[in-house]
mmCIF file of C-alpha atoms and ligand atoms in Angstrom:
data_model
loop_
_atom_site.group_PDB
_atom_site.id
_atom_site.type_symbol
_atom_site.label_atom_id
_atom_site.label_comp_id
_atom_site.label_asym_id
_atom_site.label_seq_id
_atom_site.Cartn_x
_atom_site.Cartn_y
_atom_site.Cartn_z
ATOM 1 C CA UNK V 22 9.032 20.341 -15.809
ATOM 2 C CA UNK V 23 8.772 16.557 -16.661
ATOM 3 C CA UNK V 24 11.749 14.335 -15.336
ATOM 4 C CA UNK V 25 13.229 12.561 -18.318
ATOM 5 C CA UNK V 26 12.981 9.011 -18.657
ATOM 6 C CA UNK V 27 15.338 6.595 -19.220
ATOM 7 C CA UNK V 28 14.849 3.162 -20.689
ATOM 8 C CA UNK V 29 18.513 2.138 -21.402
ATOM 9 C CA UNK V 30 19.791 -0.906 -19.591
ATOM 10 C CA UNK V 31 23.069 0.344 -19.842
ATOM 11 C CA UNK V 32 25.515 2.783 -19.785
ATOM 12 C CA UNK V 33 29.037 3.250 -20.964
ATOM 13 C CA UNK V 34 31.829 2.361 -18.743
ATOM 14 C CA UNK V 35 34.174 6.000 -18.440
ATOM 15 C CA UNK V 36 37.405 6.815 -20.273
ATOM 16 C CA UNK V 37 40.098 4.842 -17.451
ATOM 17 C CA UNK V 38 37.026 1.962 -18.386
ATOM 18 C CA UNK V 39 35.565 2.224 -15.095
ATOM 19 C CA UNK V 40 32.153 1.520 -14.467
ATOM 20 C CA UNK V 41 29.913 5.022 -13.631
ATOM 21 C CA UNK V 42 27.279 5.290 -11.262
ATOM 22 C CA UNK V 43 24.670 4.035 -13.675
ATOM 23 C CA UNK V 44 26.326 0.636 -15.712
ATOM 24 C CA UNK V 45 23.034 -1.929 -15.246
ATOM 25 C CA UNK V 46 20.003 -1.704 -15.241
ATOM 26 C CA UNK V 47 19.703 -4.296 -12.436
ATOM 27 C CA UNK V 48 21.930 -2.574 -10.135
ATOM 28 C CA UNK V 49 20.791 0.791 -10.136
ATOM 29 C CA UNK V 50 19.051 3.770 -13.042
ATOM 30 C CA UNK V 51 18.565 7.169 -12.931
ATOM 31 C CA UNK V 52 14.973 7.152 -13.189
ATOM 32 C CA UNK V 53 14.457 5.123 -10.616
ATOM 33 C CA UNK V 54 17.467 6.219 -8.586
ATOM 34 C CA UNK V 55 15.400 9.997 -9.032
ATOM 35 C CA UNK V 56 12.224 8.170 -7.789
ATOM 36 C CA UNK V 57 13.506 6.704 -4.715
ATOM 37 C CA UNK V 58 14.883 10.313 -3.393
ATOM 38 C CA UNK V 59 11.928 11.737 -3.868
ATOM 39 C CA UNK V 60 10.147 9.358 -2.075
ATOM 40 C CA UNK V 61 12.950 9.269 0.119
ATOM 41 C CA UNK V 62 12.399 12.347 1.393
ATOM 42 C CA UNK V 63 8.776 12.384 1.299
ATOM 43 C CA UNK V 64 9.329 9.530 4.113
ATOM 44 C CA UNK V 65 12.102 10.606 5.534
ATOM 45 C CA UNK V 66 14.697 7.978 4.838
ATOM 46 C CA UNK V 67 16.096 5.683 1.956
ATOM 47 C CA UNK V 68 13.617 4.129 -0.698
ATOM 48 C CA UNK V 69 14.247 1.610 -2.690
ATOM 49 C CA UNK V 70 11.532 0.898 -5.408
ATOM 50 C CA UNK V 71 10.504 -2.897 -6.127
ATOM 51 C CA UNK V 72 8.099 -4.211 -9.218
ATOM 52 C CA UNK V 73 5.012 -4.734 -6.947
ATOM 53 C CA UNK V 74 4.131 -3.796 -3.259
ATOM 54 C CA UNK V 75 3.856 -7.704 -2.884
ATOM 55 C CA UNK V 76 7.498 -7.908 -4.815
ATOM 56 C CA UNK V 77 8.661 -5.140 -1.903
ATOM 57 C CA UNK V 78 6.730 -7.601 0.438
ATOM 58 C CA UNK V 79 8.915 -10.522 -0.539
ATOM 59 C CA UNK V 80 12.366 -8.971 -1.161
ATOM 60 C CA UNK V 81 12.263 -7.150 2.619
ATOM 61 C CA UNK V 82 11.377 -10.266 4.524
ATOM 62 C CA UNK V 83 13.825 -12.693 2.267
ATOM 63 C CA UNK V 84 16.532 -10.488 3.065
ATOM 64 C CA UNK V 85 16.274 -9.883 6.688
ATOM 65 C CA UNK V 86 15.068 -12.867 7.908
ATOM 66 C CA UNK V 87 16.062 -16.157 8.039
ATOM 67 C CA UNK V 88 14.977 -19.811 7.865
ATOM 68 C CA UNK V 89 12.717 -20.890 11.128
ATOM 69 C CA UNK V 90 12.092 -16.989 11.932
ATOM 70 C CA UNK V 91 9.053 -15.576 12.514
ATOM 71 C CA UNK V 92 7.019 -12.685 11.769
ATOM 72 C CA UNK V 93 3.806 -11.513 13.940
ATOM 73 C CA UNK V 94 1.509 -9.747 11.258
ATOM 74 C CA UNK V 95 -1.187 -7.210 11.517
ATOM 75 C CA UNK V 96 -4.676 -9.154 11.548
ATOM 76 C CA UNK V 97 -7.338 -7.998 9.135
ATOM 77 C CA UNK V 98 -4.841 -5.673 7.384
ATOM 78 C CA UNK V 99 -4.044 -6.759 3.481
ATOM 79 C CA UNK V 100 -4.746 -10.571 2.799
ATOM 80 C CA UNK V 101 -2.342 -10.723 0.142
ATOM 81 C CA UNK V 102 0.562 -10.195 2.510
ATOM 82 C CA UNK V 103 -0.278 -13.123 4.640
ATOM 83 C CA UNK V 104 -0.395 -15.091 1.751
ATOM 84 C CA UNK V 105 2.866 -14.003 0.879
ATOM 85 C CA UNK V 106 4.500 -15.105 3.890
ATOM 86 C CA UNK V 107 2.183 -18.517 3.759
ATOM 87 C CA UNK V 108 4.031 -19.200 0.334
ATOM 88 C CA UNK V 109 7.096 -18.503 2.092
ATOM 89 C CA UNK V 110 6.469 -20.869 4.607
ATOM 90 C CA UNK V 111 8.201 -23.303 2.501
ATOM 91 C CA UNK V 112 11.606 -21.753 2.503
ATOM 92 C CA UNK V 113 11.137 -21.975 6.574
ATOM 93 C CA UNK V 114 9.453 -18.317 7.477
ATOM 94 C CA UNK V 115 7.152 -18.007 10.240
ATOM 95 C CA UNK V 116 4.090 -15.780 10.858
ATOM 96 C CA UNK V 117 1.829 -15.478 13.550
ATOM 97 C CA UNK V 118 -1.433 -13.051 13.751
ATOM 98 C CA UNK V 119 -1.600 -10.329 16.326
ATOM 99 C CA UNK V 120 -4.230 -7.518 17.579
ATOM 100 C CA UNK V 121 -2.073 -4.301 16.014
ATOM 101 C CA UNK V 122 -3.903 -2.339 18.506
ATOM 102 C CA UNK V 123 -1.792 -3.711 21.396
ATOM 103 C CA UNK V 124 1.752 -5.282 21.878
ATOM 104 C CA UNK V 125 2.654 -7.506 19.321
ATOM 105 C CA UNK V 126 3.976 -11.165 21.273
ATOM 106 C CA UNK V 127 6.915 -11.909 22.373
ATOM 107 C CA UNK V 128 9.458 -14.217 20.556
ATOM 108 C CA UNK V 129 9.485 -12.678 16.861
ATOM 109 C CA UNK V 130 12.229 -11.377 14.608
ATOM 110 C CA UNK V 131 9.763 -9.066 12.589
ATOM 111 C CA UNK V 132 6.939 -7.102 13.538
ATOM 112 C CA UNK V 133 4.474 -6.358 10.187
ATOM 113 C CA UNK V 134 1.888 -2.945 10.895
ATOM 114 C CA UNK V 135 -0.388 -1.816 8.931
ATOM 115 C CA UNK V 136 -1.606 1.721 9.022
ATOM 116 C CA UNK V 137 -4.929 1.945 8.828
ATOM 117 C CA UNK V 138 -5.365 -1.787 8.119
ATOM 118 C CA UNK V 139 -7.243 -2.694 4.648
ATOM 119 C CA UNK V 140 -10.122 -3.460 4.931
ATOM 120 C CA UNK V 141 -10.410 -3.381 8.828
ATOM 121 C CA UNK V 142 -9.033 -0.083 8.961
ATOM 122 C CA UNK V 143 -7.461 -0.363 12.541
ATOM 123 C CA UNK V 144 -4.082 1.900 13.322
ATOM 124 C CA UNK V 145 -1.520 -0.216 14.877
ATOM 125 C CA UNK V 146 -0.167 0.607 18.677
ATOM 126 C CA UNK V 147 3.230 1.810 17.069
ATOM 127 C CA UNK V 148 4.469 2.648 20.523
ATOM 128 C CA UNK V 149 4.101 -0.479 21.746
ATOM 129 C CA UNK V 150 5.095 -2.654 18.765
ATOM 130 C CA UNK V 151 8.791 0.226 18.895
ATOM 131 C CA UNK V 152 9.281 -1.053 22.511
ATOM 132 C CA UNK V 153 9.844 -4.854 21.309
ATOM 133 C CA UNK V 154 13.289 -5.892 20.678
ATOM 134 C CA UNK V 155 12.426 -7.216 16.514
ATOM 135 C CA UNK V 156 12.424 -4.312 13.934
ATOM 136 C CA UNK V 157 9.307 -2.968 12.868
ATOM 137 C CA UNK V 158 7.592 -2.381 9.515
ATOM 138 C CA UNK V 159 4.588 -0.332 8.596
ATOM 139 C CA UNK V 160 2.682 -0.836 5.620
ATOM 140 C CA UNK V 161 1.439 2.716 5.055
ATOM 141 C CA UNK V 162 0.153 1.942 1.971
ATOM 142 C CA UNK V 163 -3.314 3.332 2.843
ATOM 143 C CA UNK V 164 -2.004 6.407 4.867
ATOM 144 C CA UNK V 165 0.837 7.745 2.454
ATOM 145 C CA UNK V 166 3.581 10.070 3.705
ATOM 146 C CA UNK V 167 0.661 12.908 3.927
ATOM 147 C CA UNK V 168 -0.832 11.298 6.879
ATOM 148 C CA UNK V 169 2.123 9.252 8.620
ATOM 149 C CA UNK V 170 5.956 9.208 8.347
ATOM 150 C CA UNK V 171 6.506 5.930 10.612
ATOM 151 C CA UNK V 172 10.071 6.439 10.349
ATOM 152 C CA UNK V 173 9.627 9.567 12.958
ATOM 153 C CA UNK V 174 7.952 7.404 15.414
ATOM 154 C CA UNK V 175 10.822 4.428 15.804
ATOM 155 C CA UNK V 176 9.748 1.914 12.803
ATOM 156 C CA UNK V 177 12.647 0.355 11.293
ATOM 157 C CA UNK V 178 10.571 0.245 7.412
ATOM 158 C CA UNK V 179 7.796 1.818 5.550
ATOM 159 C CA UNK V 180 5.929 -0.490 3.155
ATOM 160 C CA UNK V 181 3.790 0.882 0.241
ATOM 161 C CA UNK V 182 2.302 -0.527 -2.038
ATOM 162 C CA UNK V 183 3.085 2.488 -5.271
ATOM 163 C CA UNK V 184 0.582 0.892 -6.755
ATOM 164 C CA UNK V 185 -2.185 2.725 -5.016
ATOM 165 C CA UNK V 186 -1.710 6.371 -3.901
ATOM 166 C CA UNK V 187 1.805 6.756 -4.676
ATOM 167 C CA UNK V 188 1.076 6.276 -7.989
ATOM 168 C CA UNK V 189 -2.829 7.009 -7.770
ATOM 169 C CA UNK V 190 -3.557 6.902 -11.509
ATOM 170 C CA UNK V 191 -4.045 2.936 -11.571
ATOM 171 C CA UNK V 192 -1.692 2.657 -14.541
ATOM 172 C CA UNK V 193 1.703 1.075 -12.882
ATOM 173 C CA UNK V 194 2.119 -2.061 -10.318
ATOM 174 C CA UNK V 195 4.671 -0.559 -8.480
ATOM 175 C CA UNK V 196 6.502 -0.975 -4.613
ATOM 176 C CA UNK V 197 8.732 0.511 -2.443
ATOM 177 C CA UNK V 198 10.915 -0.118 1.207
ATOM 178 C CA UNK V 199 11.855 3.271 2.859
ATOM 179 C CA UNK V 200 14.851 1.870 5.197
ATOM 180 C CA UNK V 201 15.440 4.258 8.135
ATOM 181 C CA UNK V 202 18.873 3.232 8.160
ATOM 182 C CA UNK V 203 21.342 3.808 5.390
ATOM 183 C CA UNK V 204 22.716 0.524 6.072
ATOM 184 C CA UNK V 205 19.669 -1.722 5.860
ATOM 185 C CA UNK V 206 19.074 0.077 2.748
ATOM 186 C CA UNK V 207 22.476 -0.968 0.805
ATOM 187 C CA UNK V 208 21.712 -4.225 2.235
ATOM 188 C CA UNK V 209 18.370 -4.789 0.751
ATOM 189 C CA UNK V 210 19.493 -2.646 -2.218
ATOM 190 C CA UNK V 211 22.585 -5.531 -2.754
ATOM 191 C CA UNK V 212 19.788 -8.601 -1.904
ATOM 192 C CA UNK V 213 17.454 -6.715 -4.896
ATOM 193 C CA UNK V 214 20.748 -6.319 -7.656
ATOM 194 C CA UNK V 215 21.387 -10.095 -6.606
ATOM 195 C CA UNK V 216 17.824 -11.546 -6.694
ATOM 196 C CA UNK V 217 16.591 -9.280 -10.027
ATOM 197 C CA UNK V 218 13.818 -7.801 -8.079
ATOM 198 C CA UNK V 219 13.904 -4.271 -9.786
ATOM 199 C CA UNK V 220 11.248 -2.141 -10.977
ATOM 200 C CA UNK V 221 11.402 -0.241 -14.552
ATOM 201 C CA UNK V 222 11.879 2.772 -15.304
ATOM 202 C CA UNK V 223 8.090 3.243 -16.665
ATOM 203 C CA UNK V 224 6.487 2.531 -13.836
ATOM 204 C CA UNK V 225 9.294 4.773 -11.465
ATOM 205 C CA UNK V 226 8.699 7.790 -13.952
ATOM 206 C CA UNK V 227 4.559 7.633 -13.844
ATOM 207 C CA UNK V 228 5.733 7.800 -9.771
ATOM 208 C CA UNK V 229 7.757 10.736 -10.390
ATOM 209 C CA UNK V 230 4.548 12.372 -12.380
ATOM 210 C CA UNK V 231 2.378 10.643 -9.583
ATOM 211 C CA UNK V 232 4.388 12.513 -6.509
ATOM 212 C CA UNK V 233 3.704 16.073 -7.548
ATOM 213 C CA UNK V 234 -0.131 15.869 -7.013
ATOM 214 C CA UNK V 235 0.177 13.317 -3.644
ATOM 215 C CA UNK V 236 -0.956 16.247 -1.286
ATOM 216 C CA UNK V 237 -3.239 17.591 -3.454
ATOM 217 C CA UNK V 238 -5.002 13.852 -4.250
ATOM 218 C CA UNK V 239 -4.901 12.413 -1.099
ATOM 219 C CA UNK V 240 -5.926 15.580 1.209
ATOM 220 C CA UNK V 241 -9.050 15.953 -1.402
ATOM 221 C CA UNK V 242 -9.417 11.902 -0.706
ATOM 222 C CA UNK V 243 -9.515 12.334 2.986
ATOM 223 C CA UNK V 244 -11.951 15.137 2.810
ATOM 224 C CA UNK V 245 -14.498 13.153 0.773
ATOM 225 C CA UNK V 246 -13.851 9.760 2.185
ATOM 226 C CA UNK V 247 -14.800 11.712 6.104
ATOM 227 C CA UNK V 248 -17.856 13.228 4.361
ATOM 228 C CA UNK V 249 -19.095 9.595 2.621
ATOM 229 C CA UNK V 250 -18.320 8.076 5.956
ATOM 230 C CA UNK V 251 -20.520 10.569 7.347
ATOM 231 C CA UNK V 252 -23.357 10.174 5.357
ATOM 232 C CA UNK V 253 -23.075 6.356 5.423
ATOM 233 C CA UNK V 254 -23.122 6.430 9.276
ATOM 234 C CA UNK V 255 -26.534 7.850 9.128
ATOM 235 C CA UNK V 256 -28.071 5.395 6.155
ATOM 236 C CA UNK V 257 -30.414 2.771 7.142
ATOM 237 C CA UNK V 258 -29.301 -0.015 5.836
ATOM 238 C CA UNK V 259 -25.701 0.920 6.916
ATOM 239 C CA UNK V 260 -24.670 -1.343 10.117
ATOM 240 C CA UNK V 261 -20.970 -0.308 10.218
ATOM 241 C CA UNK V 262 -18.883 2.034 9.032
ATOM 242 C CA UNK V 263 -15.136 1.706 9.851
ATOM 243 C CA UNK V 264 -13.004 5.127 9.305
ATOM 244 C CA UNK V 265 -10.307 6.126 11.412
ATOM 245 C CA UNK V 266 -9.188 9.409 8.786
ATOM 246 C CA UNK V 267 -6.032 9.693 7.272
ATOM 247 C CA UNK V 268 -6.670 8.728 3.921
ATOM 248 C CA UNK V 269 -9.197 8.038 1.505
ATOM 249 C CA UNK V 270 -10.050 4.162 1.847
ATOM 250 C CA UNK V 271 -13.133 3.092 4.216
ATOM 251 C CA UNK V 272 -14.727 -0.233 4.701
ATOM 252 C CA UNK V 273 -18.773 -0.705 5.648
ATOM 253 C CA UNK V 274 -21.278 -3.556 6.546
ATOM 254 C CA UNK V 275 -24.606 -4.215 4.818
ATOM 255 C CA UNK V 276 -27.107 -7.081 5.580
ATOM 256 C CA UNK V 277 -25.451 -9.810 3.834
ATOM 257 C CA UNK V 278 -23.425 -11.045 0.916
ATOM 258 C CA UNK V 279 -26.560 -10.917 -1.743
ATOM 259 C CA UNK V 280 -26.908 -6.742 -0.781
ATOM 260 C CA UNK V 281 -23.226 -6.539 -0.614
ATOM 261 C CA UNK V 282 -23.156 -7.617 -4.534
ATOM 262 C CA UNK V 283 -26.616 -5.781 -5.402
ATOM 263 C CA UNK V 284 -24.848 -2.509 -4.042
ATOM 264 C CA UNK V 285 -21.700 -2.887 -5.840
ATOM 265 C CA UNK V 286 -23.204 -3.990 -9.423
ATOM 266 C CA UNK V 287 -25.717 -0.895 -8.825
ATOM 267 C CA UNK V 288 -23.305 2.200 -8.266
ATOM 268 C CA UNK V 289 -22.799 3.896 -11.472
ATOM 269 C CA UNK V 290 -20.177 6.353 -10.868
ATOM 270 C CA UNK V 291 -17.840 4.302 -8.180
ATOM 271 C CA UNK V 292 -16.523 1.502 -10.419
ATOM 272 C CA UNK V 293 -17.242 -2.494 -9.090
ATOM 273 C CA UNK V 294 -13.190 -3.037 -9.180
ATOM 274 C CA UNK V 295 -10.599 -4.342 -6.927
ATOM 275 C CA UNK V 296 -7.381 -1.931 -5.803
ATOM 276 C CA UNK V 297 -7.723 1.470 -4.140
ATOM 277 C CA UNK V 298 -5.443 4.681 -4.243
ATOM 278 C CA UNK V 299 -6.223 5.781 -7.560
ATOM 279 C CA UNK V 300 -8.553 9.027 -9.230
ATOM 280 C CA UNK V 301 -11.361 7.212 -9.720
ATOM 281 C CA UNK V 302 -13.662 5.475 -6.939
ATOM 282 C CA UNK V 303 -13.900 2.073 -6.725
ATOM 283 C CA UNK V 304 -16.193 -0.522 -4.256
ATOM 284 C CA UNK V 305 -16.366 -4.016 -4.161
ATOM 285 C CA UNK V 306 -17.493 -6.520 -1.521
ATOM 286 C CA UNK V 307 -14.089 -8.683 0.259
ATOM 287 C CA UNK V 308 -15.810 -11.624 0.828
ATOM 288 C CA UNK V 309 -14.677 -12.535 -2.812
ATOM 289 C CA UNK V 310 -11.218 -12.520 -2.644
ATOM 290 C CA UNK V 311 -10.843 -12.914 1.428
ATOM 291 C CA UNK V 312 -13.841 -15.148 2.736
ATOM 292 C CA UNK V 313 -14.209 -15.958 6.030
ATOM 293 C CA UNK V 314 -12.185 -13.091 6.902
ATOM 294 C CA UNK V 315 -14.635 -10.700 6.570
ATOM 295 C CA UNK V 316 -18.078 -10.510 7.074
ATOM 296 C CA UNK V 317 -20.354 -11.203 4.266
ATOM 297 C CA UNK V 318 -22.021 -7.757 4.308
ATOM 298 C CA UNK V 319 -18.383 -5.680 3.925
ATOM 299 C CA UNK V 320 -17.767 -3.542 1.287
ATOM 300 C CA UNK V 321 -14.691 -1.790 0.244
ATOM 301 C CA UNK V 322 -14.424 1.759 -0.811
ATOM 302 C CA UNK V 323 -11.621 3.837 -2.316
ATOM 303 C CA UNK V 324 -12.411 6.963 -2.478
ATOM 304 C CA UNK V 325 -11.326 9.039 -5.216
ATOM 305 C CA UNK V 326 -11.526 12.696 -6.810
ATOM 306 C CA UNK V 327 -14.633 13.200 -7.859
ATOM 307 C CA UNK V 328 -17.429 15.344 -6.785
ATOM 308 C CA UNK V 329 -18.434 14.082 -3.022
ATOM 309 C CA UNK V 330 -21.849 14.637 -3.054
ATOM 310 C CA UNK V 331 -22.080 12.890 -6.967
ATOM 311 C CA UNK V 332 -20.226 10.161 -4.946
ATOM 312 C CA UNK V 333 -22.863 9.948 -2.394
ATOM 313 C CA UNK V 334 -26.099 10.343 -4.352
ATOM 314 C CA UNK V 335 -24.184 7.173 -6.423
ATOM 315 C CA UNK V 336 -24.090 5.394 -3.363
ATOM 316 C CA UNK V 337 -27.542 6.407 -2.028
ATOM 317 C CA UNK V 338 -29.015 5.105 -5.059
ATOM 318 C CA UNK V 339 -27.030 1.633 -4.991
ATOM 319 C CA UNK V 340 -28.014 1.518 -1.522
ATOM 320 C CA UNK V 341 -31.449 1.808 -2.401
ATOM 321 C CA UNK V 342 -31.261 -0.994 -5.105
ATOM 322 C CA UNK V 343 -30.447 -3.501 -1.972
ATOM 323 C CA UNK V 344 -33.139 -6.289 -1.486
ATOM 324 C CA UNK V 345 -34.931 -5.049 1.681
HETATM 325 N N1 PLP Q 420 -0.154 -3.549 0.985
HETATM 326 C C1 PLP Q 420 -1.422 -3.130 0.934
HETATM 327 C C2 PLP Q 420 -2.002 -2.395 2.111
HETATM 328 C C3 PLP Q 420 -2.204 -3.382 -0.196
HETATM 329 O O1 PLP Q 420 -3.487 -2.955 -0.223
HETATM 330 C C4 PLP Q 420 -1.639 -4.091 -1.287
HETATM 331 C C5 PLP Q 420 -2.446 -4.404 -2.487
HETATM 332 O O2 PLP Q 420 -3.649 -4.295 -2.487
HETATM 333 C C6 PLP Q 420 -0.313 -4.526 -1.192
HETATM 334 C C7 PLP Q 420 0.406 -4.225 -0.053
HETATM 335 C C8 PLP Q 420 0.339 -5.283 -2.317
HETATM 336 O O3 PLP Q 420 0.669 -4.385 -3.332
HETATM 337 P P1 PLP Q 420 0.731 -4.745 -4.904
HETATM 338 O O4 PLP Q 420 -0.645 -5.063 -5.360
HETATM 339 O O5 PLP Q 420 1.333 -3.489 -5.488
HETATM 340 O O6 PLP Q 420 1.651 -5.928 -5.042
#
C-alpha cells in the first residue's frame, strides 16, 4: 500500500489550542517524519532528511562545528563535498585531505569517510578513524544501508546523498543525516527548523516509494556492476578498473581524455550523464567536472538494472569506437 502524502504546511492547533505534533511545515511533517523512520531503521539510528545530500553536507558541519575548526576529509571521494567546505571556509571552517585507508591526523574536530569513495572507490579504515577522539561521519552514499550500517561499527553519522540509491529513480534531489545518538539528532533537527533547511514532502514520499525496492535494486546493481568489472578487467584497452563490491558504482582508466569522451558519446544503452544510484546506467568521464583530480583517461560508471550482458556488449562496442 502507498503511504499518503501530505503537502499541507500546516496543521490545526488542538481543542485547549495547543500546537500537535505536526503545526509547520518547517519544524517537522508526517511525510517526511514517516521517511526518516524508515530510513531510520534501515541505518539503525535517527534520520533526518535535508533538500540535497550537499544541503545534508552543509547543515551537519554548520551545526557541529565551529569557527577555526577543522575537518580532515576523505581524498578522492565526492568533489562536491570539498567544495562545500571550501565555500565554508569563509565562515572560518577548516579541512584538510587525508589517505581514508589509514588514520586520519591528529588535531581535527570532524573526521569525513566515504564508503567506497566516488570515483576512487577506496573504503575508509573505519577502525582507525573510531579510535580518534573527533566524531566520525560516513558518506555511504555509494554503499547504502544494504552493504554498510556505519553506525554498528562506532561512526557518530551516516551521510547519503537520497539522491542516488535511496531514491534510485533520478527524479528527487534529496539528503539525509542518520545521527547515532538521539541527542545529536534533536540538535541538528532544532539547527534545520532554525536555518529552513527542510526537504518536501515530494521528494520524502518518492523515498518512501524508493525504500521498498532498495534490496532488490541495489543487490541486482552489485551483481552486474562485479560482472562489468569483470569483463572490463580483461578488455584491452582497459588499464584500470577500480571495484571494491558493495554497490553498483565503479570507476576505470582508458588511454587518455580524447578515448575517455569517444567512449562515453559512443555507448548507446548507458546514458553520457552525470549522478549515479538510479535504474538506468549512466558513464561519463570526471575530468570534466573534477580536473586534475583524476586522471584524464577515468570514466565513471553507475550501474543500473538492466540486462548485464546488454550492458557489456554496449560497452564493448563504445570501447571499440576508441581511437587506437
Ligand atoms: N555524496 C556523494 C558520495 C555524492 O556522490 C554526492 C553527489 O553526487 C553528494 C554527496 C551530494 O549529493 P546531492 O547531489 O544530493 O547534493
Amino acid at each position: 500500500m502507498a503511504e499518503s502524502l501530505d503537502r499541507s504546511t500546516i496543521w490545526p492547533y488542538d481543542e485547549q489550542g495547543e500546537a500537535r505534533e505536526f503545526h509547520y511545515q518547517r519544524f517537522s511533517s508526517p511525510t517526511v517524519a514517516a521517511a526518516e523512520a524508515a530510513l531510520g531503521e534501515l541505518d539503525g539510528g535517527t534520520a533526518l532528511l535535508f533538500p540535497s545530500g550537499a544541503g545534508a553536507t552543509t547543515a551537519l558541519v554548520l551545526s557541529l562545528l565551529e569557527p577555526g575548526d577543522t575537518i580532515a576529509l576523505a581524498r578522492g571521494g565526492y568533489y562536491g563535498t570539498g567544495v562545500t567546505f571550501a565555500t565554508l571556509a569563509a565562515w572560518g571552517l577548516r579541512f584538510v585531505e587525508f589517505d581514508q585507508t589509514g588514520p586520519p591526523p591528529d588535531g581535527v574536530q570532524l573526521v569525513w569517510l566515504e564508503a567506497p569513495a566516488n570515483p576512487y572507490l577506496t573504503m575508509p579504515d573505519l577502525e582507525a578513524a573510531i579510535a580518534c577522539p573527533a566524531p566520525v561521519v560516513v558518506d555511504a552514499t555509494v554503499a547504502t544501508p544494504v552493504h554498510l550500517r556505519p553506525l554498528e561499527h562506532g561512526a557518530h553519522f551516516v551521510l547519503h546523498s537520497a539522491t542516488k540509491y535511496l531514491v534510485g529513480h533520478d527524479d528527487a534531489l534529496l539528503g539525509a543525516v542518520v545521527c547515532r545518538e538521539a541527542a545529536a539528532a534533536e540538535e541538528l533537527r532544532s539547527f534545520r527548523s532554525r536555518t529552513g533547511i527542510v526537504a518536501s514532502p515530494d521528494a520524502a514520499w518518492l523515498l518512501l516509494r524508493s525504500l521498498k525496492t532498495l534490496d532488490f535494486r541495489v543487490r541486482r546493481q552489485t551483481e552486474t556492476a562485479a560482472f562489468l568489472a569483470e569483463r572490463l578487467r580483461a578488455h584491452p584497452a582497459v588499464e584500470i578498473v577500480r571495484y571494491p563490491g558493495l554497490g553498483g558504482l565503479l570507476s576505470f582508466d582508458v588511454a587518455d581524455a580524447e578515448t575517455a569522451r569517444e567512449v562515453e558519446t559512443s555507448t548507446r544503452v548507458i546514458v553520457n550523464a552525470t549522478s549515479l544510484g538510479g535504474v538506468t546506467s549512466l558513464i561519463e568521464s570526471r575530468r570534466r567536472w573534477e580536473g586534475e583530480r583524476v586522471p584524464p583517461g577515468l570514466l565513471r560508471l553507475s550501474v543500473g538494472l538492466e540486462d548485464p550482458e546488454l550492458l557489456w556488449s554496449d560497452l564493448e562496442q563504445a570501447l571499440a569506437a576508441a581511437p587506437g
